[in-house]
Amino acid sequence: MSATPTPRRPPSRALIAFTTPIIAIGALVVVYSAAALPSTAYPVGWISLGVLALLAATFALKVPGVSAHLSISDTFFFTSVLLFGPAPATVAIALDSLVMTWRRRHRRLHLLFNPTSSALSLWAGAQLYYALSGASPLTDTRGALGASIILPLAAMACVYFLLNSGMTAVALSLDKRIPAITLWRDHFAIISLNYFAAASASFFLIVLIRYAGLTAIAAVMPLICICYLAMRSWLGRVEDAQKHVTKINGLYLSTIDAFSTAIEAKDGVTSDHIHRVQAYALGLARALGITDADTLQAIEAAALLHDTGKLAVPEHILNKPGKLTVDEFETMKLHVEVGADILSSIEFPYPVVPIVRAHHENWDGTGYPAQLRGEDIPIGARILSVVDCFDALTSDRPYRKAMTEDAALQIVIERRGTMYDPAVVDTFLRVHRAIAPAAALQPGVQHAVSRIRRAVRTAAPVERAAEPADTSIDGSEEMLAFVSLARVASRTSTVGDIGSLAWGHLRQLAPGATLAIYTIDAARASIAAAYTAGPAAAQLAGHAMGVGERVSGWVAANGRAMENAQAELDLPNTADRALQFMVAVPLVANGGVVAVMTLYAAEAFAEERCRRLELIAPHFATAMAAGLADSDSRTVTTDASRAPAARHELRVVSRS
């Protein structure tokens, strides 16, 4: 018995420490047995059985789905033990295992371990047989064969199987870092019947030899060949069935992958996020010792589908480049149960839905939607929550820049024992670099994702946001003056004229701030700074972004104001400390967004100033729409000598 070759990496110290004494003891057993061969009677007999065993080994059958082979050679080994003693069979099985290991191109350690462990296992079983039966080799006795050898023969087969499979399972466990009992149960328990069938066949073969001589083996060979062919046919059908299941499962996962990629593209938060999460989740599951195929497949599918429910979340909340309000967060939380309900209509062959439903549950019971606690949370959900968090933290998001790996790991550590399973966190910290995904989306898929995102930005209309219930201006002198100037500006024709009139009063409302008025190019689905004023005016002149992108682009797409967002989200290439915070307000008129008025400053804006800006916006929007709806506007700054010459067409983007 031997395992399927593992990737060519140096064996671990633990593996070497385990295999070295077994190799040494097994080698001594083989040498001792070889030394006993010259004194073993009937050399023609035991050589014949040894040759038959070696020939049978060349026709060993691979068991589909497990790392083991079935062979009828064990029948000849057992027969040799009973007829001639342990020595000939021990040497023969060592040669047999050596040849099989060499033919399958196992690495050097396997060439030493497999023959010696097999020889040691059979020799130990043979010693037990003779100890229990109290008999000599059957060629030395002429007594009747009876029940006295049946139990010792069964004991020999049991010891041989348990030692051989057990030592192999432990070696594989140390090599692959998977629990030995799991490997033994999944890969070796199924072939135990082969050993006892070999022992049974050996008993009947000995009975035939006793009464008909060694030539009786020739009469038995056709029957053995028929059994072999029947077994090969059965295993072939099993293998074909498994290949079909694997093909269907691959098609199933490919469909899931395409569906989840489309969801991610519509979300537009981070490229490849769900695929990285899937790779992390599978790697972490295996590192935790999970080998159950259904559980691994459930984790693989759930990692792709855990955000399905975001289809029910409005895009302006999904992609909002700032902190969600209490109501928005409650809406976002609905994606868990919505996603689970959607997926419940699919008859998954593995438990996907429980993982999706629980992936926002917390270890201490404070999560949602069911406030599950501890191990009541499915292990797949506990794994998914950790890797999803880590990948999100180390990716760019609309509301912040990507964190460093160390900073993200520190947050994961801080949540250990509260939000996350301590064992899952500890294992992730140990293996996260080894399981980090390397592959990106295939080029064809990347192209499709880009097209979906571009279509979302260009086809989705910019709706008029709900206007404040009270758009009246308070009685302050500055506000009344602004309204008057806005009315005058309604008869002007350029963004520069309107912006200059507005800036004279906005600079008093927000001293030290920089203003940018972004106008919309509907054909290109982009916005550009058509007017800038303030300390960083020249730096912002002509600054452009896509509708729906960054902060001002999000405001243009959704018609909703954004207060005190990080300015670096809007201006990724600036390090100016005067541009730390921002307020962006949509200018809504005639049923659509005309432009976006954005103020940048070194300090956060007071709530009262933000409120006044939102109250000013409708009056300013009316002036913009009335005066410039049908004219071109030239980009200007407070320093005209440094203004770019680009022209931007002013359009109202609304739902058709």
XYZ file of C-alpha atoms in Angstrom:
656
model
C 0.000 0.000 0.000
C 1.342 3.433 -0.915
C 0.109 6.988 -1.217
C -0.193 9.155 -4.302
C 2.968 11.245 -4.749
C 2.911 14.621 -3.073
C 4.452 17.830 -4.500
C 8.255 17.728 -4.582
C 9.186 19.553 -1.412
C 11.705 18.569 1.268
C 10.216 16.198 3.872
C 9.550 17.746 7.264
C 11.614 16.912 10.326
C 8.601 15.228 11.896
C 8.186 12.982 8.844
C 11.858 12.030 8.876
C 11.726 11.363 12.631
C 8.736 9.046 12.169
C 9.933 7.139 9.103
C 13.580 6.644 10.073
C 13.033 3.998 12.822
C 10.431 2.208 10.676
C 12.852 2.077 7.754
C 15.631 0.825 10.031
C 13.531 -1.895 11.713
C 11.920 -2.913 8.416
C 15.328 -3.177 6.770
C 16.561 -5.430 9.595
C 13.473 -7.636 9.159
C 14.109 -7.918 5.408
C 17.802 -8.747 5.942
C 16.921 -11.316 8.626
C 14.323 -12.910 6.343
C 16.687 -12.957 3.366
C 19.304 -14.715 5.524
C 16.721 -17.401 6.376
C 15.869 -18.168 2.759
C 18.695 -20.693 2.101
C 17.420 -22.885 4.920
C 13.759 -22.630 3.848
C 12.470 -25.870 2.290
C 10.733 -26.168 -1.069
C 12.468 -23.279 -2.833
C 10.584 -23.968 -6.072
C 7.310 -23.453 -4.219
C 8.060 -20.180 -2.444
C 9.896 -18.764 -5.460
C 6.874 -19.582 -7.625
C 4.521 -17.831 -5.212
C 6.853 -14.844 -5.037
C 6.983 -14.548 -8.829
C 3.185 -14.800 -9.042
C 2.854 -12.047 -6.434
C 5.239 -9.792 -8.368
C 3.353 -10.426 -11.623
C 0.003 -9.746 -9.932
C 1.357 -6.450 -8.563
C 1.949 -5.177 -12.084
C -1.815 -5.390 -12.621
C -2.738 -3.502 -9.463
C -5.931 -1.497 -9.794
C -6.252 2.129 -8.672
C -9.208 2.675 -6.353
C -11.090 5.737 -7.709
C -11.136 8.671 -5.347
C -8.584 7.318 -2.861
C -4.791 7.132 -2.750
C -4.548 3.333 -2.780
C -4.369 0.342 -5.111
C -5.995 -3.106 -5.046
C -3.987 -6.180 -5.984
C -4.460 -9.945 -5.760
C -0.796 -10.313 -4.790
C -1.712 -10.384 -1.057
C -3.331 -13.791 -1.664
C 0.067 -15.214 -2.679
C 1.845 -13.528 0.239
C -0.567 -15.047 2.771
C -0.286 -18.431 1.071
C 3.516 -18.276 1.218
C 3.411 -17.412 4.954
C 1.175 -20.378 5.754
C 3.089 -22.878 3.588
C 6.718 -21.818 4.031
C 6.924 -19.423 6.995
C 7.420 -15.626 7.233
C 10.797 -15.311 5.477
C 9.909 -15.867 1.767
C 6.760 -13.695 1.944
C 8.600 -10.879 3.773
C 11.322 -10.679 1.120
C 8.777 -10.974 -1.705
C 6.539 -8.163 -0.404
C 9.567 -5.881 0.051
C 10.547 -6.450 -3.593
C 6.945 -6.029 -4.699
C 6.527 -2.704 -2.887
C 9.899 -1.435 -4.125
C 8.977 -2.136 -7.755
C 5.542 -0.510 -7.426
C 6.971 2.583 -5.737
C 9.710 2.974 -8.342
C 7.272 2.554 -11.256
C 5.020 5.295 -9.853
C 7.967 7.706 -9.576
C 7.641 8.380 -5.884
C 10.382 10.374 -4.236
C 13.403 8.815 -2.521
C 11.904 8.676 0.975
C 8.988 6.626 -0.379
C 11.406 4.194 -2.032
C 12.803 3.463 1.428
C 9.634 3.691 3.508
C 7.083 1.778 1.422
C 9.050 -1.521 1.055
C 10.276 -1.614 4.654
C 6.929 -0.697 6.226
C 5.104 -3.306 4.111
C 7.667 -5.974 4.985
C 7.516 -5.094 8.698
C 3.702 -5.225 8.676
C 3.498 -8.643 6.997
C 6.300 -10.072 9.146
C 4.536 -8.892 12.339
C 1.253 -10.413 11.149
C 3.011 -13.697 10.322
C 4.591 -13.842 13.779
C 1.157 -13.374 15.345
C -0.286 -16.141 13.162
C 2.302 -18.681 14.290
C 2.025 -17.561 17.905
C -1.759 -18.035 17.912
C -1.892 -21.247 15.862
C 1.103 -22.938 17.533
C 1.674 -24.739 14.229
C 4.633 -25.120 11.920
C 4.583 -24.159 8.223
C 1.975 -26.344 6.527
C 4.550 -27.946 4.223
C 6.103 -29.485 7.354
C 2.846 -31.027 8.615
C 0.303 -33.350 7.117
C -2.537 -32.797 9.561
C -6.006 -31.935 8.385
C -6.742 -28.302 7.730
C -9.469 -27.007 9.972
C -10.850 -24.138 11.978
C -7.660 -23.975 14.054
C -5.946 -21.797 11.431
C -8.905 -19.626 10.438
C -8.818 -17.237 13.416
C -4.983 -16.922 13.385
C -5.181 -16.245 9.623
C -7.800 -13.520 10.192
C -5.610 -12.036 12.941
C -2.612 -11.993 10.580
C -4.639 -10.161 7.909
C -5.918 -7.679 10.510
C -2.467 -6.865 11.911
C -0.948 -6.613 8.451
C -3.686 -4.227 7.297
C -3.725 -2.048 10.421
C 0.059 -1.691 10.614
C 0.524 -1.099 6.902
C -2.350 1.380 6.499
C -1.711 3.016 9.865
C 1.962 3.744 9.265
C 1.194 5.027 5.765
C -1.604 7.273 7.084
C 0.643 8.765 9.768
C 3.414 9.414 7.235
C 0.956 11.128 4.884
C -0.449 13.097 7.812
C 2.983 14.467 8.692
C 3.662 15.223 5.028
C 0.319 16.863 4.171
C -0.504 18.227 7.640
C -3.893 16.501 7.711
C -5.088 14.436 10.714
C -4.007 10.795 10.357
C -7.384 9.411 11.431
C -9.057 11.477 8.723
C -6.678 10.190 6.064
C -7.089 6.611 7.245
C -10.878 6.824 7.290
C -11.134 8.487 3.885
C -8.443 6.566 2.002
C -7.720 3.201 3.610
C -10.736 1.904 5.558
C -12.566 1.226 2.290
C -9.945 -1.313 1.124
C -9.860 -3.351 4.347
C -12.137 -5.953 2.736
C -9.451 -6.599 0.128
C -7.109 -7.910 2.845
C -9.673 -10.238 4.377
C -10.758 -11.426 0.924
C -7.084 -12.201 0.203
C -6.828 -14.182 3.440
C -9.991 -16.117 2.562
C -8.719 -16.872 -0.966
C -5.403 -17.964 0.536
C -7.131 -20.494 2.793
C -8.970 -22.122 -0.119
C -5.819 -22.070 -2.251
C -3.930 -23.911 0.496
C -6.682 -26.505 0.764
C -6.435 -27.071 -2.985
C -2.640 -27.260 -2.874
C -2.756 -29.699 0.061
C -4.893 -32.161 -1.844
C -3.774 -31.500 -5.429
C -0.217 -30.152 -5.083
C 1.355 -26.916 -6.336
C 0.179 -27.689 -9.849
C -3.310 -26.862 -8.600
C -2.346 -23.187 -8.778
C -2.504 -23.454 -12.581
C -6.104 -24.649 -12.327
C -6.988 -21.749 -10.030
C -5.381 -19.026 -12.158
C -8.309 -18.725 -14.647
C -10.673 -18.139 -11.719
C -8.311 -15.516 -10.295
C -8.114 -13.823 -13.709
C -11.908 -13.759 -13.963
C -12.109 -12.160 -10.500
C -9.482 -9.638 -11.538
C -11.336 -8.718 -14.737
C -14.614 -8.381 -12.846
C -12.953 -6.147 -10.279
C -11.360 -4.019 -12.996
C -14.700 -3.646 -14.751
C -16.405 -2.631 -11.505
C -13.696 -0.111 -10.607
C -13.827 1.232 -14.170
C -17.543 1.919 -13.828
C -16.951 3.575 -10.468
C -14.209 5.734 -11.994
C -16.428 6.722 -14.929
C -19.200 7.672 -12.522
C -16.799 9.757 -10.453
C -15.469 11.496 -13.579
C -19.039 12.320 -14.577
C -19.785 13.684 -11.104
C -16.562 15.705 -11.193
C -17.439 17.107 -14.628
C -20.961 18.060 -13.525
C -19.609 19.587 -10.321
C -17.074 21.585 -12.350
C -19.866 22.845 -14.607
C -21.923 23.643 -11.514
C -19.108 25.673 -9.971
C -18.377 27.410 -13.275
C -21.991 28.567 -13.428
C -21.802 29.752 -9.823
C -18.532 31.518 -10.615
C -20.020 33.360 -13.582
C -23.095 34.371 -11.583
C -21.048 35.641 -8.642
C -18.659 37.506 -10.955
C -21.613 39.333 -12.492
C -22.812 40.300 -8.995
C -19.353 41.554 -8.084
C -19.114 43.531 -11.322
C -22.437 45.221 -10.612
C -21.316 45.930 -7.052
C -18.070 47.347 -8.447
C -16.344 47.504 -5.056
C -13.169 45.508 -5.621
C -11.949 43.451 -8.538
C -11.455 39.732 -7.875
C -12.568 40.069 -4.244
C -14.763 36.974 -4.171
C -12.167 34.878 -5.997
C -9.466 35.853 -3.528
C -11.843 35.089 -0.666
C -12.553 31.690 -2.207
C -8.842 30.851 -2.443
C -8.203 32.013 1.122
C -11.221 30.090 2.453
C -10.264 26.780 0.821
C -6.632 27.096 1.903
C -7.616 27.928 5.473
C -10.139 25.072 5.596
C -7.478 22.562 4.578
C -5.019 24.055 7.066
C -7.633 23.490 9.774
C -7.728 19.803 8.837
C -11.033 19.817 6.955
C -10.959 17.056 4.346
C -14.650 16.218 3.999
C -15.461 16.738 0.313
C -18.974 18.100 0.910
C -17.747 20.668 3.435
C -14.939 21.843 1.156
C -17.270 22.141 -1.821
C -19.797 24.032 0.310
C -17.091 26.498 1.379
C -15.912 26.841 -2.220
C -19.424 27.696 -3.444
C -20.383 29.847 -0.437
C -17.251 31.969 -0.845
C -18.441 32.859 -4.328
C -22.098 33.343 -3.400
C -21.982 34.937 0.055
C -22.799 38.397 -1.327
C -25.680 37.300 -3.574
C -28.118 39.225 -1.377
C -26.485 42.506 -2.347
C -28.710 42.374 -5.403
C -31.409 43.685 -3.060
C -29.290 46.565 -1.721
C -29.487 49.908 -3.586
C -26.301 50.730 -5.460
C -25.908 54.101 -3.759
C -25.568 52.237 -0.452
C -23.338 49.470 -1.819
C -20.865 51.932 -3.317
C -21.234 54.816 -0.914
C -17.756 56.336 -0.367
C -18.342 57.109 3.297
C -19.810 55.814 6.525
C -23.309 54.369 6.267
C -26.120 55.910 8.273
C -28.026 53.753 10.775
C -30.846 53.216 8.282
C -28.429 52.452 5.447
C -26.628 49.880 7.581
C -29.931 48.182 8.441
C -30.641 47.988 4.712
C -27.159 46.563 4.077
C -27.720 43.863 6.724
C -30.659 42.532 4.729
C -28.282 41.083 2.138
C -27.506 38.104 4.375
C -31.027 36.736 4.658
C -31.989 37.801 1.145
C -28.984 35.952 -0.241
C -29.747 32.839 1.811
C -33.384 32.922 0.695
C -32.387 33.248 -2.966
C -29.962 30.332 -2.693
C -32.485 28.194 -0.780
C -34.347 27.692 -4.049
C -31.299 25.835 -5.419
C -30.906 22.202 -4.398
C -27.199 22.277 -3.563
C -25.659 18.831 -2.981
C -23.676 20.335 -0.101
C -24.549 22.782 2.730
C -24.039 26.188 1.080
C -27.045 28.085 2.465
C -26.163 27.728 6.200
C -22.713 29.224 5.508
C -24.144 32.158 3.557
C -26.801 32.807 6.216
C -24.241 32.796 9.047
C -21.229 34.559 7.537
C -21.940 37.740 9.554
C -22.526 35.943 12.860
C -19.985 36.690 15.596
C -18.195 34.235 17.891
C -19.586 36.032 20.973
C -23.176 36.073 19.687
C -23.351 39.759 18.706
C -23.617 39.229 14.964
C -26.613 39.002 12.674
C -29.156 37.824 11.620
C -29.685 35.090 14.257
C -27.083 36.015 16.932
C -25.532 32.537 16.779
C -22.641 31.945 19.168
C -19.430 29.877 19.165
C -19.537 26.498 17.463
C -23.237 26.921 16.687
C -21.913 28.951 13.734
C -21.025 26.603 10.830
C -17.278 26.183 10.465
C -17.496 27.387 6.863
C -19.073 30.660 8.006
C -16.399 31.112 10.699
C -13.696 30.656 8.072
C -15.431 32.914 5.552
C -15.873 35.794 8.012
C -12.137 35.940 8.767
C -10.858 35.759 5.195
C -13.581 38.093 3.890
C -12.585 40.698 6.484
C -8.862 40.380 5.753
C -9.264 40.695 1.991
C -11.652 43.637 2.369
C -9.205 45.451 4.654
C -6.306 44.929 2.245
C -8.323 46.121 -0.783
C -9.247 49.620 -1.906
C -12.811 50.500 -0.986
C -14.910 53.570 -1.837
C -14.751 54.743 1.785
C -11.012 54.165 2.428
C -7.691 53.116 0.950
C -6.346 49.593 1.283
C -4.603 48.848 4.566
C -1.211 47.247 4.856
C -1.136 43.536 5.570
C 0.197 44.102 9.096
C -2.518 46.645 9.908
C -5.224 44.293 8.624
C -3.850 41.376 10.620
C -3.824 43.543 13.743
C -7.546 44.209 13.323
C -8.205 40.490 12.836
C -6.252 39.782 16.035
C -8.231 42.414 17.950
C -11.464 40.700 16.915
C -10.232 37.248 17.968
C -12.599 35.725 20.501
C -15.276 38.383 19.972
C -16.154 38.404 16.291
C -13.968 35.509 15.125
C -13.262 31.936 16.198
C -9.871 31.979 18.012
C -8.765 28.700 16.408
C -9.584 29.999 12.928
C -7.730 33.265 13.565
C -4.648 31.485 14.966
C -4.461 29.172 11.967
C -4.963 32.047 9.523
C -2.136 34.025 11.121
C 0.131 31.006 10.660
C -0.726 30.165 7.046
C -2.073 33.355 5.429
C 1.012 33.922 3.287
C 1.138 30.304 2.133
C -2.522 30.297 1.050
C -2.531 33.776 -0.513
C -4.159 33.616 -3.981
C -1.952 34.384 -6.942
C -4.198 34.050 -9.987
C -6.459 36.822 -11.227
C -9.571 36.518 -13.344
C -9.115 35.088 -16.817
C -8.699 37.785 -19.505
C -12.070 36.980 -21.051
C -13.804 37.272 -17.700
C -11.917 40.477 -16.924
C -13.188 41.945 -20.190
C -16.772 40.950 -19.366
C -16.486 42.446 -15.883
C -15.194 45.719 -17.336
C -18.082 45.878 -19.785
C -20.631 45.259 -17.031
C -19.144 47.969 -14.845
C -18.976 50.412 -17.737
C -22.590 49.665 -18.612
C -23.669 50.188 -15.006
C -22.000 53.596 -14.946
C -23.261 54.801 -18.324
C -26.701 53.241 -18.508
C -27.851 53.854 -14.952
C -29.581 57.253 -14.919
C -28.830 59.863 -12.316
C -32.064 60.419 -10.459
C -33.026 63.540 -8.688
C -32.513 63.021 -4.989
C -35.314 63.807 -2.619
C -35.063 67.507 -1.821
C -35.052 68.649 1.791
C -38.483 69.266 3.204
C -37.477 72.841 3.992
C -35.335 74.549 1.354
C -35.806 78.021 2.743
C -32.746 80.009 3.785
C -32.442 81.441 7.251
C -32.494 85.179 7.682
C -28.765 85.761 7.879
C -27.388 88.524 5.670
C -24.940 86.156 3.942
C -27.628 83.671 2.948
C -30.005 86.326 1.619
C -27.165 87.841 -0.414
C -26.383 84.437 -1.905
C -29.960 83.918 -3.026
C -29.973 87.307 -4.700
C -26.731 86.616 -6.535
C -28.004 83.210 -7.597
C -31.037 84.839 -9.162
C -28.792 87.245 -11.039
C -26.568 84.392 -12.088
C -29.507 82.666 -13.701
C -29.112 85.148 -16.560
C -25.396 84.491 -17.037
C -23.947 81.938 -19.421
C -20.766 80.436 -17.987
C -19.789 78.266 -15.059
C -17.053 80.787 -14.359
C -19.532 83.631 -13.869
C -21.802 81.560 -11.644
C -18.868 80.076 -9.727
C -17.294 83.467 -9.082
C -20.531 84.849 -7.656
C -20.987 81.769 -5.472
C -17.376 81.669 -4.286
C -17.574 85.191 -2.884
C -20.016 83.921 -0.278
C -18.916 80.285 0.094
C -15.432 81.442 1.134
C -17.080 83.201 4.090
C -19.107 80.105 4.945
C -16.022 77.840 4.785
C -12.829 79.905 5.263
C -9.663 78.246 3.941
C -11.588 75.722 1.835
C -11.116 75.017 -1.864
C -14.137 74.850 -4.178
C -14.566 72.640 -7.244
C -17.690 72.661 -9.392
C -17.889 69.449 -11.404
C -20.024 69.445 -14.538
C -21.301 66.286 -16.202
C -20.375 64.892 -19.589
C -23.255 62.453 -20.130
C -21.790 61.025 -23.333
C -18.612 59.948 -21.559
C -20.284 59.221 -18.223
C -17.728 61.437 -16.497
C -17.502 64.646 -14.516
C -14.774 67.298 -14.599
C -13.903 70.352 -12.524
C -15.159 73.219 -14.682
C -14.561 75.854 -11.984
C -12.128 75.849 -9.066
C -11.307 78.462 -6.451
C -9.385 78.622 -3.227
C -5.867 77.696 -2.055
C -5.641 74.517 -4.153
C -7.591 75.788 -7.166
C -4.808 75.256 -9.703
C -4.202 71.747 -8.416
C -7.863 70.786 -8.938
C -8.422 72.503 -12.286
C -9.679 70.007 -14.863
C -9.725 67.130 -12.352
C -12.028 64.430 -13.780
C -13.548 61.093 -12.776
C -16.277 58.726 -13.931
C -19.877 59.105 -12.911
C -20.294 56.741 -9.975
C -16.553 56.695 -9.194
C -14.870 58.179 -6.129
C -16.853 60.571 -3.942
C -17.959 63.394 -6.238
C -18.732 60.865 -8.956
C -20.866 58.878 -6.484
C -22.743 62.063 -5.575
C -23.319 62.774 -9.282
C -24.607 59.235 -9.864
C -26.888 59.056 -6.833
C -27.953 62.665 -6.284
C -27.105 62.465 -2.593
C -24.772 64.623 -0.557
C -21.637 63.242 1.114
C -20.331 64.935 4.232
C -16.802 64.829 5.664
C -15.491 62.028 3.478
C -11.739 61.575 3.134
C -10.519 63.866 0.369
C -7.920 61.313 -0.755
C -10.786 59.150 -2.003
C -11.635 61.918 -4.465
C -8.049 63.039 -5.091
C -5.931 59.846 -4.942
C -2.739 61.465 -6.230
C -2.530 64.433 -3.902
C -0.590 64.701 -0.651
C -1.702 68.266 0.101
C -2.543 68.461 3.813
C -4.990 71.262 3.019
C -7.127 68.651 1.217
C -8.026 66.237 4.020
C -11.833 66.405 4.261
C -14.556 67.121 1.752
C -18.250 67.906 1.387
C -19.897 67.150 -1.958
C -23.410 68.362 -2.712
C -25.424 67.544 -5.876
C -26.885 70.476 -7.773
C -30.289 69.108 -8.728
C -32.606 70.896 -11.159
C -35.133 69.949 -13.830
C -35.349 66.371 -12.540
C -31.645 65.582 -12.676
C -28.179 66.388 -11.401
C -26.733 69.437 -13.167
C -23.367 69.454 -11.421
C -21.629 68.680 -8.133
C -20.389 71.375 -5.783
C -17.475 70.073 -3.704
C -15.543 71.822 -0.942
C -12.191 70.517 0.296
C -10.553 71.611 3.568
C -7.849 70.686 6.057
C -10.363 70.111 8.861
C -13.750 68.453 9.075
C -16.751 70.617 8.269
C -19.117 71.503 11.087
C -22.593 70.009 10.840
C -24.186 73.464 10.593
C -21.984 74.382 7.600
C -22.918 71.160 5.847
C -26.587 71.905 6.432
C -26.251 75.390 4.982
C -24.482 74.049 1.891
C -27.335 71.635 1.265
C -29.850 74.470 1.659
C -27.898 76.656 -0.770
C -27.604 73.888 -3.383
C -31.185 74.000 -4.832
C -30.972 77.777 -5.467
C -27.537 77.482 -7.030
C -28.706 74.512 -9.150
C -31.609 76.561 -10.509
C -29.221 79.294 -11.605
C -26.888 76.768 -13.236
C -29.659 74.978 -15.108
C -31.433 78.116 -16.278
C -28.334 79.932 -17.492
C -26.145 77.162 -18.898
C -28.269 74.199 -19.991
C -27.615 74.898 -23.673
C -24.158 76.447 -23.639
C -20.559 75.322 -23.404
C -18.469 76.366 -20.406
C -14.727 76.912 -20.281
C -12.744 75.519 -17.365
C -11.517 78.405 -15.231
C -9.651 78.946 -12.002
C -9.023 81.934 -9.784
C -5.649 82.151 -11.550
C -6.628 82.305 -15.224
C -3.035 82.087 -16.421
C -2.820 78.494 -15.168
C -6.242 77.322 -16.315
C -6.413 74.434 -18.824
C -8.132 75.079 -22.103
C -10.412 72.020 -22.033
C -14.085 72.614 -22.673
C -16.930 70.734 -20.993
C -20.480 70.550 -22.201
C -22.990 71.186 -19.437
C -25.784 68.610 -19.480
C -28.596 67.542 -17.210
C -28.527 63.779 -16.680
C -31.969 62.421 -15.825
C -34.087 59.291 -16.169
C -35.483 58.907 -19.671
